[in-house]
Short mmCIF file of C-alpha atoms in Angstrom, two decimals:
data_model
loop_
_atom_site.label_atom_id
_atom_site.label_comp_id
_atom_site.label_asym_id
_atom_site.label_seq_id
_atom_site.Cartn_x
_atom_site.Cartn_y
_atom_site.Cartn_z
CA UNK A 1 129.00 68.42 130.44
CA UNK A 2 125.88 66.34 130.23
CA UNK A 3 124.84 67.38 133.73
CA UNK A 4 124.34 71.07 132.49
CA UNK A 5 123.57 70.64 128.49
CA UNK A 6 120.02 68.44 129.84
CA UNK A 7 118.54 71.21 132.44
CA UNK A 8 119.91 74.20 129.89
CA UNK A 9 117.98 72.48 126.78
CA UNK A 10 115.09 71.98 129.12
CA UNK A 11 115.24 75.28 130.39
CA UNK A 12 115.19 76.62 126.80
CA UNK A 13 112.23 75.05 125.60
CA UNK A 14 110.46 76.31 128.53
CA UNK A 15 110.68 79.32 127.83
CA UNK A 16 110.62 79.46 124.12
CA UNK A 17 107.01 77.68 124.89
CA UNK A 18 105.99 80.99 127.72
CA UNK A 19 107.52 83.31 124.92
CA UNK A 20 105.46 81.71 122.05
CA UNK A 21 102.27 82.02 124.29
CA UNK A 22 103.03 85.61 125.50
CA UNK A 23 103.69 86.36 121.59
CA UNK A 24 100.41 84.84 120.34
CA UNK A 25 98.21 86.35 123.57
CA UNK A 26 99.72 90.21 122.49
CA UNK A 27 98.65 89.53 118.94
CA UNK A 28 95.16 88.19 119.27
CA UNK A 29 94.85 91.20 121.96
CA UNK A 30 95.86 93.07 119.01
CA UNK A 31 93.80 92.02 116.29
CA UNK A 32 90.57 91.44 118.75
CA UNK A 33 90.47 88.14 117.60
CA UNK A 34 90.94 84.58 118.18
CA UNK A 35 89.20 84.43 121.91
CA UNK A 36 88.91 80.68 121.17
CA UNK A 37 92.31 80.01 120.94
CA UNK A 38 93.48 81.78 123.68
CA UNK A 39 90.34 80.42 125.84
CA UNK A 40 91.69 77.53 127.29
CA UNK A 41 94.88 79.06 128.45
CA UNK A 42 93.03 81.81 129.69
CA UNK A 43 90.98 79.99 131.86
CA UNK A 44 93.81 77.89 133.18
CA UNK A 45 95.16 81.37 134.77
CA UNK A 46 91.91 83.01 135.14
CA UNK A 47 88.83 80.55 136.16
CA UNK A 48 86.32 83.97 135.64
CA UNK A 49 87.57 84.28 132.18
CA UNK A 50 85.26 81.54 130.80
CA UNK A 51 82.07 83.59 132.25
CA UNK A 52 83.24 86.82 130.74
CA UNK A 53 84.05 85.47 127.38
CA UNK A 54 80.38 84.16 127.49
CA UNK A 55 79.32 87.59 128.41
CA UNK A 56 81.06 89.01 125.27
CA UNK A 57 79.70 86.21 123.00
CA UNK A 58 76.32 87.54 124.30
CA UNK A 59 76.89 91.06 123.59
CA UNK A 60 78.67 90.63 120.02
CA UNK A 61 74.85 88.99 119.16
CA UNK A 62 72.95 91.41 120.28
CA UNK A 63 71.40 93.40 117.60
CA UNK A 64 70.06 96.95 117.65
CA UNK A 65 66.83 97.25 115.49
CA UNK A 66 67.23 99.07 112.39
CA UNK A 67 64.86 102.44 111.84
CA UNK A 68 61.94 102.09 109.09
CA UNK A 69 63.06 103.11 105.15
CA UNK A 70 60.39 105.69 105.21
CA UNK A 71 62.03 107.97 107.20
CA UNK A 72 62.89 108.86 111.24
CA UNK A 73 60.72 107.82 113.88
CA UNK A 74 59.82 109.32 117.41
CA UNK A 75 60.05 107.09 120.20
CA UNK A 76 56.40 106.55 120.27
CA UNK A 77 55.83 104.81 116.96
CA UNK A 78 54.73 108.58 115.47
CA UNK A 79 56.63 109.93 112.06
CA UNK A 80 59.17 113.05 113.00
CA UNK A 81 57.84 115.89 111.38
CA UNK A 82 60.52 118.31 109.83
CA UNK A 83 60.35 121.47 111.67
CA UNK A 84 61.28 124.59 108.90
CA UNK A 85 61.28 128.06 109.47
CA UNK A 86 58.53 130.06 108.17
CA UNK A 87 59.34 132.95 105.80
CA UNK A 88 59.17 136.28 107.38
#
């Protein structure tokens, strides 16, 4: 009985471990969230990973300049004048 109960148990916990990971990879994938906790085991399957994760980090910094309070801007550094229709 022994000689099946050890390699069943171990079995088991072998794949209750993959099914926890698999579970907790789907829900950060999810949510968009926890790239650092998923990292490492990413990288162990995917060497690349590490270089695109540092690509993201990159992007997610980036910051796109806000336009002036006074009002909208051409893309020469000019004010927008309102074009309106003239009375008839």
């Amino acid at each position: 009985m022994d000689d099946v109960l050890i390699p069943l148990v171990f079995a088991g916990c072998v794949a209750a471990i993959l099914w926890a990971l698999w579970w907790l990879a789907s829900r950060v994938r999810r949510r968009g969230i926890g790239g650092e906790v998923m990292g490492p085991f990413e990288e162990m399957w995917h060497p690349a990973a590490h270089r695109f994760r540092a690509e993201i980090r990159v992007h997610e910094t980036r910051t796109v300049p806000m336009p002036p309070q006074g009002g909208k801007r051409d893309g020469r550094g000019g004010d927008v004048t309102e074009l309106t229709a003239e009375p008839s």
